[in-house]
Short mmCIF file of C-alpha atoms in Angstrom, two decimals:
data_model
loop_
_atom_site.label_atom_id
_atom_site.label_comp_id
_atom_site.label_asym_id
_atom_site.label_seq_id
_atom_site.Cartn_x
_atom_site.Cartn_y
_atom_site.Cartn_z
CA ARG A 12 92.52 -29.02 132.02
CA MET A 13 91.69 -25.69 130.42
CA SER A 14 90.37 -22.84 132.52
CA ARG A 15 86.96 -21.39 131.68
CA HIS A 16 88.70 -18.31 130.25
CA ALA A 17 90.96 -20.45 128.03
CA LYS A 18 87.92 -22.39 126.78
CA LYS A 19 86.20 -19.12 125.88
CA LEU A 20 89.23 -18.02 123.87
CA ARG A 21 89.11 -21.32 121.94
CA ASP A 22 85.32 -21.11 121.34
CA HIS A 23 84.70 -20.06 117.72
CA ASP A 24 81.27 -18.63 118.67
CA ILE A 25 82.84 -16.28 121.24
CA ASN A 26 86.24 -15.51 119.69
CA PRO A 27 86.05 -14.65 115.99
CA CYS A 28 89.85 -14.56 115.65
CA VAL A 29 90.87 -18.06 116.78
CA ALA A 30 92.56 -18.80 113.43
CA GLU A 31 94.54 -15.54 113.55
CA THR A 32 95.56 -16.23 117.16
CA ASP A 33 96.76 -19.73 116.24
CA ALA A 34 98.68 -18.48 113.18
CA THR A 35 100.41 -15.79 115.25
CA THR A 36 101.34 -18.27 117.97
CA LYS A 37 102.68 -20.76 115.40
CA CYS A 38 104.75 -18.01 113.73
CA MET A 39 106.23 -17.00 117.08
CA ASP A 40 106.98 -20.65 117.96
CA ASP A 41 108.57 -21.27 114.55
CA ASN A 42 110.72 -18.12 114.73
CA SER A 43 112.07 -18.36 118.29
CA TYR A 44 109.73 -15.58 119.46
CA LYS A 45 111.24 -12.90 117.21
CA LYS A 46 108.24 -10.59 116.90
CA ASP A 47 109.57 -8.70 113.89
CA LEU A 48 109.37 -11.90 111.80
CA CYS A 49 105.64 -12.23 112.56
CA THR A 50 104.49 -8.66 111.90
CA ASP A 51 102.00 -9.74 109.20
CA TYR A 52 100.37 -12.20 111.59
CA PHE A 53 100.04 -9.59 114.33
CA LEU A 54 98.51 -7.18 111.82
CA LYS A 55 95.97 -9.77 110.61
CA TYR A 56 95.01 -10.51 114.22
CA LYS A 57 94.67 -6.80 115.04
CA ASN A 58 92.53 -6.20 111.93
CA CYS A 59 90.34 -9.19 112.79
CA ARG A 60 89.74 -7.93 116.34
CA LYS A 61 89.03 -4.40 115.10
CA PHE A 62 86.59 -5.58 112.41
CA TRP A 63 84.56 -7.83 114.75
CA HIS A 64 84.64 -5.26 117.56
CA GLU A 65 83.00 -2.73 115.21
CA ILE A 66 80.35 -5.30 114.20
CA MET A 67 79.73 -6.06 117.87
CA MET A 68 79.34 -2.37 118.75
CA GLN A 69 76.88 -1.84 115.86
CA ARG A 70 74.81 -4.79 117.07
CA LYS A 71 74.92 -3.49 120.65
CA ARG A 72 73.70 -0.04 119.54
CA SER A 73 70.92 -1.69 117.54
CA GLY A 74 69.91 -3.89 120.47
CA VAL A 75 70.79 -7.13 118.63
CA LYS A 76 71.53 -10.10 120.90
CA PRO A 77 73.94 -11.76 121.10
CA GLU A 78 76.26 -8.86 120.42
CA MET A 79 78.91 -11.14 118.89
CA PRO A 80 77.48 -13.04 115.91
CA SER A 81 77.88 -16.83 116.06
CA ALA A 82 80.57 -18.49 113.98
CA GLU A 83 77.92 -19.44 111.39
CA GLU A 84 76.58 -15.86 111.22
CA ARG A 85 80.11 -14.45 110.91
CA LYS A 86 80.81 -16.78 107.99
CA LYS A 87 77.73 -15.40 106.18
CA ILE A 88 78.73 -11.79 106.97
CA LEU A 89 82.20 -12.37 105.49
CA GLU A 90 80.78 -14.13 102.41
CA SER A 91 78.47 -11.17 101.74
CA MET A 92 81.43 -8.76 101.56
#
């Protein structure tokens, strides 16, 4: 059974970078945990977190709730870019 924290990390409405997390984990699994072979995946994950953190902080400053857009809202934000 997954812990509440683990479920949150898997929830696309809460964690905008589930796909990047999964890709990074798969790369590490496939390459015997040699980090240097997965640099691109780590970078994509880091950029994803940074991007959505900035969006979240903007929404927080503007008083928008919830601070993290839902998965559906995020999809629209990305499509508009």
